[in-house]
C-alpha angles and dihedrals in degrees: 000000000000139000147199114200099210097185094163095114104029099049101039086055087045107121110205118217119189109248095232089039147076104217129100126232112200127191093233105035095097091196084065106109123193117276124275107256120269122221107244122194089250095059088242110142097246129177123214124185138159136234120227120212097205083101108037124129136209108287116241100196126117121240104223126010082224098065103026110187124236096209138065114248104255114248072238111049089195092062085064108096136167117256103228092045097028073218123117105268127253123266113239104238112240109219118202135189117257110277135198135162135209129245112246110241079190123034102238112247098246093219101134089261132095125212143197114298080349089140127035089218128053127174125190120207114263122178091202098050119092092241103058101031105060087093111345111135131237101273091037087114098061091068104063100225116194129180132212132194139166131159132212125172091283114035149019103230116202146161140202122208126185137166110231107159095207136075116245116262106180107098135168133124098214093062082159100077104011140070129273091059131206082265095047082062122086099254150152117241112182128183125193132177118199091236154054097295076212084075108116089228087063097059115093111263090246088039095247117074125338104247105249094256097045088049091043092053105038094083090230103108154057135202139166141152123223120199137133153215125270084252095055099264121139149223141195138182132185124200102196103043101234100109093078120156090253088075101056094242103178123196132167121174118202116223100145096091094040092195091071109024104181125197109209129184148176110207113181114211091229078072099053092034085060088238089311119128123263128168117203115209129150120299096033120135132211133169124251147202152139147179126219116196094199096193139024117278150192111236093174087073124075097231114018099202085199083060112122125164135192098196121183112200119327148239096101107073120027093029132355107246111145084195089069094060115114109260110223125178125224105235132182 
């Protein structure tokens, strides 16, 4: 299938909040000023900041270019029905492969590059595989996405490449207020719940897609987005506020050789189990996804034509449902 990520509405009423910090940032607000810089493991001058969802308005974008919708997405996703029932439609149920991922004998180094054997677990973009073609665009295909992925008893390691053939030129340190925004950028947002995303809490309350202040607010899930600057530096937001520096989230996005940009990232489970405790073993589930954005693009517009997605599973771009993640299971 294919899929149009219309982020017009959704990203120009996002609010920003600083990860290690309380206050808010709004888009709008024009006394907001960038984040202060974050120390990351690889010495880069990175900002991370957080979107609050106190603000956030109804999306307006269209979930596959295949099927565009004709109407705007209601501020009350249950007052949506379907004509014929006057009752709320149906989801469409999102079935995956089958999905496990290897332990790490050795941690891999986040450093924005991937080695050798680095992972235990590599996946190559196919468009005709269930993981890849919930949402991924047409031209997704040209930019050789491959994702990598490997546990221990503190973190899911993953990375993102992608061949891109072209440095980055959007550049401006108060994203927050200023085009291009943190979405115009190419970018990795990934989303995980620690859980089987079968799991009936995950579904929407109106079984279609969880309203952005009731997602924001039920403590299930996580979400963030990972770019960077021409000169290396990076950026990070995160949406849900659980990444903060006093987990030891590590990111490091790798811009310097721009025909293999890699997003790498060490994501200890403390920080998705909002400080709870969680203990990964073998045969654990949680449920998985992420959207790459492989060029720059132009948000303010309706339809960018330059838009192209990876997408690997779905339920964070389009629409919010935790229960369209992709379920993988920790294996030895």
């Amino acid at each position: 299938m294919k899929f149009i990520a219309l982020i017009l509405t959704f990203v120009l009423a996002f609010s920003f909040v600083a990860c290690n910090e309380s206050g808010e940032q709004s888009l709008d607000d024009s006394s907001v000023t960038a984040s202060t810089p974050a120390e990351q493991s690889n010495g880069k001058e990175s900002e991370v900041v957080s979107e609050d969802a106190s603000e956030a308005v109804s999306e307006t974008v269209s979930e596959e270019a295949s099927e565009e919708v004709s109407e705007t997405v209601s501020d009350d996703p249950s007052e949506e029905v379907s004509e014929e029932s006057g009752e709320p439609e149906e989801p469409t149920e999102i079935v995956y492969d089958d999905l496990s991922i290897g332990k790490a004998s050795t941690a891999p180094v986040v450093d924005g590059e991937v080695g050798k054997d680095e992972y235990t677990t590599e996946i190559k973009f196919d468009i005709d595989s269930s993981f890849w073609s919930s949402g991924s665009t047409e031209g997704a295909e040209n930019y050789d996405v491959i994702l990598y992925l490997s546990w221990d008893e503190n973190y899911l390691y993953s990375a993102v490449s992608v061949k891109v053939g072209m440095p980055r030129t959007y550049n401006n340190t108060n994203f927050t207020q200023e085009r291009p925004y943190i979405f115009d950028r190419r970018h990795v947002m990934t989303a995980l719940v620690l859980g089987d995303p079968d799991d009936p809490k995950y579904m929407a309350p109106d079984g279609k897609e969880w309203d952005w202040g009731a997602a924001y607010n039920s403590g299930l899930a996580n979400e963030w987005t990972v770019t960077a600057q021409p000169d290396g530096s990076n950026i990070c937001t995160d949406h849900f506020g659980n990444l903060t520096t006093n987990y030891d989230f590590e990111y490091v996005v790798g811009v310097s050789k721009h025909d293999d940009e890699i997003y790498e990232q060490a994501i200890p489970w403390k920080a998705l189990a909002h400080g709870a405790e969680f203990k990964a073993e073998a045969g654990s589930i949680l449920g998985y996804a992420f959207t790459c954005c492989c060029e720059e693009v132009d948000i303010s517009v309706d339809i960018d034509p330059d838009a192209i997605y990876a997408c690997f599973g779905n339920g964070i771009t389009s629409y919010k449902n935790f229960a369209d993640y992709v379920a993988i299971t920790l294996a030895e």
